[in-house]
Amino acid sequence: MFKIAYRRVADVSPFVYLPGADGLTLGMAVTLTSGALAKGTASVKPTHIIMGPKREDGNYPAIEVNDNIVFETTSTATVAQTVVGSAVTLAADALTVTATATKGVFKVLTTDGATTNSTVTGVFVEPAAVAA
């Protein structure tokens, strides 16, 4: 799950309440598409992080992703120190990251380098274009 590690500014991110697909969960990276939240995909920068369960009105509380929020999560593979500074992709669950740097959207700032499930911090970025 993506949780706020720290903010680079003293501001607090307000919750927004948006409709979304069923099954989105706390800490999930999601994308706002056609007015509704959808589970994030590997190489698309998420627009929001889910901050609670779906409400009776069909809306999810979420915060917008921005450059001033550093998130913490775990990985599905070892994220070594050599990956720091590179962007990795989202895992299929949209709650964790992989160690794959091709078209990554989560720029790793720190990692504990633990085997398999590394704890990492980072920021969301646009994926780099793949050279033709």
PDB file of C-alpha atoms in Angstrom:
ATOM      1  CA  MET A   1       0.000   0.000   0.000  1.00  0.00           C
ATOM      2  CA  PHE A   2       1.208   3.515  -0.750  1.00  0.00           C
ATOM      3  CA  LYS A   3       1.350   5.670   2.348  1.00  0.00           C
ATOM      4  CA  ILE A   4       2.755   9.131   2.850  1.00  0.00           C
ATOM      5  CA  ALA A   5       6.361   8.954   4.079  1.00  0.00           C
ATOM      6  CA  TYR A   6       6.669  12.740   4.315  1.00  0.00           C
ATOM      7  CA  ARG A   7       5.774  15.970   2.566  1.00  0.00           C
ATOM      8  CA  ARG A   8       8.363  18.350   1.156  1.00  0.00           C
ATOM      9  CA  VAL A   9       6.144  21.289   2.143  1.00  0.00           C
ATOM     10  CA  ALA A  10       4.128  21.925   5.289  1.00  0.00           C
ATOM     11  CA  ASP A  11       0.787  21.783   3.479  1.00  0.00           C
ATOM     12  CA  VAL A  12      -1.731  19.010   4.033  1.00  0.00           C
ATOM     13  CA  SER A  13      -3.296  17.414   0.971  1.00  0.00           C
ATOM     14  CA  PRO A  14      -7.074  17.710   1.128  1.00  0.00           C
ATOM     15  CA  PHE A  15      -9.223  14.695   0.335  1.00  0.00           C
ATOM     16  CA  VAL A  16     -11.241  14.760  -2.853  1.00  0.00           C
ATOM     17  CA  TYR A  17     -14.273  12.509  -3.238  1.00  0.00           C
ATOM     18  CA  LEU A  18     -14.583  10.868  -6.626  1.00  0.00           C
ATOM     19  CA  PRO A  19     -16.562   7.977  -8.114  1.00  0.00           C
ATOM     20  CA  GLY A  20     -14.640   4.851  -8.966  1.00  0.00           C
ATOM     21  CA  ALA A  21     -14.703   1.200  -9.843  1.00  0.00           C
ATOM     22  CA  ASP A  22     -15.636  -1.327  -7.173  1.00  0.00           C
ATOM     23  CA  GLY A  23     -12.745  -2.989  -5.382  1.00  0.00           C
ATOM     24  CA  LEU A  24     -10.378  -0.043  -4.971  1.00  0.00           C
ATOM     25  CA  THR A  25      -8.633  -0.254  -1.596  1.00  0.00           C
ATOM     26  CA  LEU A  26      -6.794   1.903   0.901  1.00  0.00           C
ATOM     27  CA  GLY A  27      -3.370   2.967  -0.364  1.00  0.00           C
ATOM     28  CA  MET A  28      -4.001   1.933  -3.975  1.00  0.00           C
ATOM     29  CA  ALA A  29      -2.535   4.001  -6.814  1.00  0.00           C
ATOM     30  CA  VAL A  30      -5.353   4.975  -9.189  1.00  0.00           C
ATOM     31  CA  THR A  31      -5.903   7.048 -12.301  1.00  0.00           C
ATOM     32  CA  LEU A  32      -8.756   9.474 -12.931  1.00  0.00           C
ATOM     33  CA  THR A  33     -10.160   8.616 -16.350  1.00  0.00           C
ATOM     34  CA  SER A  34     -13.427   9.937 -17.795  1.00  0.00           C
ATOM     35  CA  GLY A  35     -14.434  11.311 -14.391  1.00  0.00           C
ATOM     36  CA  ALA A  36     -13.934   8.063 -12.444  1.00  0.00           C
ATOM     37  CA  LEU A  37     -11.059   6.433 -10.558  1.00  0.00           C
ATOM     38  CA  ALA A  38      -9.617   3.190 -11.908  1.00  0.00           C
ATOM     39  CA  LYS A  39      -6.884   0.882 -10.619  1.00  0.00           C
ATOM     40  CA  GLY A  40      -3.430   2.039 -11.676  1.00  0.00           C
ATOM     41  CA  THR A  41      -1.411   0.232 -14.312  1.00  0.00           C
ATOM     42  CA  ALA A  42       2.306  -0.535 -14.502  1.00  0.00           C
ATOM     43  CA  SER A  43       3.543   2.342 -16.617  1.00  0.00           C
ATOM     44  CA  VAL A  44       0.922   5.090 -16.276  1.00  0.00           C
ATOM     45  CA  LYS A  45       1.564   7.752 -13.631  1.00  0.00           C
ATOM     46  CA  PRO A  46      -1.292   7.587 -11.115  1.00  0.00           C
ATOM     47  CA  THR A  47      -3.283  10.733 -10.421  1.00  0.00           C
ATOM     48  CA  HIS A  48      -4.566   9.787  -6.945  1.00  0.00           C
ATOM     49  CA  ILE A  49      -4.066   7.482  -3.943  1.00  0.00           C
ATOM     50  CA  ILE A  50      -7.170   5.951  -2.308  1.00  0.00           C
ATOM     51  CA  MET A  51      -7.494   7.043   1.336  1.00  0.00           C
ATOM     52  CA  GLY A  52     -10.446   4.968   2.516  1.00  0.00           C
ATOM     53  CA  PRO A  53     -13.347   2.697   1.561  1.00  0.00           C
ATOM     54  CA  LYS A  54     -16.010   3.589  -0.969  1.00  0.00           C
ATOM     55  CA  ARG A  55     -18.730   5.696   0.618  1.00  0.00           C
ATOM     56  CA  GLU A  56     -22.474   5.117   0.350  1.00  0.00           C
ATOM     57  CA  ASP A  57     -22.670   7.860  -2.288  1.00  0.00           C
ATOM     58  CA  GLY A  58     -20.313   5.824  -4.515  1.00  0.00           C
ATOM     59  CA  ASN A  59     -17.316   8.101  -4.032  1.00  0.00           C
ATOM     60  CA  TYR A  60     -13.868   7.235  -2.706  1.00  0.00           C
ATOM     61  CA  PRO A  61     -11.801   9.584  -0.536  1.00  0.00           C
ATOM     62  CA  ALA A  62      -8.488  10.165  -2.305  1.00  0.00           C
ATOM     63  CA  ILE A  63      -5.551  12.543  -2.408  1.00  0.00           C
ATOM     64  CA  GLU A  64      -4.002  13.900  -5.570  1.00  0.00           C
ATOM     65  CA  VAL A  65      -0.480  12.767  -6.406  1.00  0.00           C
ATOM     66  CA  ASN A  66       1.975  15.657  -6.591  1.00  0.00           C
ATOM     67  CA  ASP A  67       5.724  16.251  -6.537  1.00  0.00           C
ATOM     68  CA  ASN A  68       5.710  17.360  -2.883  1.00  0.00           C
ATOM     69  CA  ILE A  69       4.502  14.061  -1.433  1.00  0.00           C
ATOM     70  CA  VAL A  70       7.029  11.276  -0.907  1.00  0.00           C
ATOM     71  CA  PHE A  71       5.349   7.876  -0.629  1.00  0.00           C
ATOM     72  CA  GLU A  72       6.500   4.641   1.002  1.00  0.00           C
ATOM     73  CA  THR A  73       5.571   1.168  -0.184  1.00  0.00           C
ATOM     74  CA  THR A  74       7.011  -2.312  -0.580  1.00  0.00           C
ATOM     75  CA  SER A  75       8.220  -4.109  -3.666  1.00  0.00           C
ATOM     76  CA  THR A  76       7.449  -7.463  -5.237  1.00  0.00           C
ATOM     77  CA  ALA A  77      11.146  -8.001  -6.013  1.00  0.00           C
ATOM     78  CA  THR A  78      14.430  -6.864  -4.496  1.00  0.00           C
ATOM     79  CA  VAL A  79      15.020  -3.162  -5.122  1.00  0.00           C
ATOM     80  CA  ALA A  80      18.785  -2.781  -4.742  1.00  0.00           C
ATOM     81  CA  GLN A  81      20.652   0.433  -3.906  1.00  0.00           C
ATOM     82  CA  THR A  82      21.653   0.648  -7.582  1.00  0.00           C
ATOM     83  CA  VAL A  83      18.005   1.379  -8.443  1.00  0.00           C
ATOM     84  CA  VAL A  84      17.902   4.593  -6.350  1.00  0.00           C
ATOM     85  CA  GLY A  85      17.237   7.471  -8.733  1.00  0.00           C
ATOM     86  CA  SER A  86      15.525   5.230 -11.299  1.00  0.00           C
ATOM     87  CA  ALA A  87      11.780   4.879 -11.783  1.00  0.00           C
ATOM     88  CA  VAL A  88      10.167   1.442 -11.383  1.00  0.00           C
ATOM     89  CA  THR A  89       6.753   0.199 -12.496  1.00  0.00           C
ATOM     90  CA  LEU A  90       3.660  -0.411 -10.412  1.00  0.00           C
ATOM     91  CA  ALA A  91       2.902  -4.034  -9.559  1.00  0.00           C
ATOM     92  CA  ALA A  92      -0.353  -5.595 -10.810  1.00  0.00           C
ATOM     93  CA  ASP A  93      -2.061  -4.926  -7.447  1.00  0.00           C
ATOM     94  CA  ALA A  94      -1.369  -1.132  -7.738  1.00  0.00           C
ATOM     95  CA  LEU A  95      -0.380  -1.263  -4.055  1.00  0.00           C
ATOM     96  CA  THR A  96       3.307  -2.092  -4.497  1.00  0.00           C
ATOM     97  CA  VAL A  97       6.113  -1.641  -7.020  1.00  0.00           C
ATOM     98  CA  THR A  98       8.335  -3.949  -9.031  1.00  0.00           C
ATOM     99  CA  ALA A  99      12.077  -3.650  -9.662  1.00  0.00           C
ATOM    100  CA  THR A 100      11.476  -3.132 -13.404  1.00  0.00           C
ATOM    101  CA  ALA A 101      12.850   0.217 -14.537  1.00  0.00           C
ATOM    102  CA  THR A 102      11.518   0.206 -18.124  1.00  0.00           C
ATOM    103  CA  LYS A 103       8.737   2.829 -18.368  1.00  0.00           C
ATOM    104  CA  GLY A 104       8.691   3.182 -14.580  1.00  0.00           C
ATOM    105  CA  VAL A 105       6.438   5.688 -12.801  1.00  0.00           C
ATOM    106  CA  PHE A 106       7.737   5.506  -9.201  1.00  0.00           C
ATOM    107  CA  LYS A 107      11.135   7.189  -8.811  1.00  0.00           C
ATOM    108  CA  VAL A 108      12.947   5.415  -5.974  1.00  0.00           C
ATOM    109  CA  LEU A 109      14.554   7.786  -3.449  1.00  0.00           C
ATOM    110  CA  THR A 110      15.495   5.199  -0.813  1.00  0.00           C
ATOM    111  CA  THR A 111      15.437   1.430  -0.443  1.00  0.00           C
ATOM    112  CA  ASP A 112      16.370  -0.936   2.337  1.00  0.00           C
ATOM    113  CA  GLY A 113      17.450  -3.436  -0.339  1.00  0.00           C
ATOM    114  CA  ALA A 114      15.696  -6.297   1.439  1.00  0.00           C
ATOM    115  CA  THR A 115      15.374  -9.522  -0.504  1.00  0.00           C
ATOM    116  CA  THR A 116      12.049  -9.827  -2.340  1.00  0.00           C
ATOM    117  CA  ASN A 117      10.005  -7.265  -0.376  1.00  0.00           C
ATOM    118  CA  SER A 118      12.131  -4.127  -0.149  1.00  0.00           C
ATOM    119  CA  THR A 119      10.713  -1.053   1.578  1.00  0.00           C
ATOM    120  CA  VAL A 120      11.104   1.914  -0.743  1.00  0.00           C
ATOM    121  CA  THR A 121      10.290   5.610  -0.734  1.00  0.00           C
ATOM    122  CA  GLY A 122       9.804   7.725  -3.801  1.00  0.00           C
ATOM    123  CA  VAL A 123       7.730  10.055  -5.905  1.00  0.00           C
ATOM    124  CA  PHE A 124       5.524   9.447  -8.919  1.00  0.00           C
ATOM    125  CA  VAL A 125       6.864  10.604 -12.285  1.00  0.00           C
ATOM    126  CA  GLU A 126       5.865  10.402 -15.937  1.00  0.00           C
ATOM    127  CA  PRO A 127       7.394   7.298 -17.575  1.00  0.00           C
ATOM    128  CA  ALA A 128      10.405   7.862 -19.797  1.00  0.00           C
ATOM    129  CA  ALA A 129       9.877   7.387 -23.511  1.00  0.00           C
ATOM    130  CA  VAL A 130      11.340   4.182 -24.859  1.00  0.00           C
ATOM    131  CA  ALA A 131      13.910   4.784 -27.614  1.00  0.00           C
ATOM    132  CA  ALA A 132      12.902   3.458 -30.998  1.00  0.00           C
TER     133      ALA A 132
END
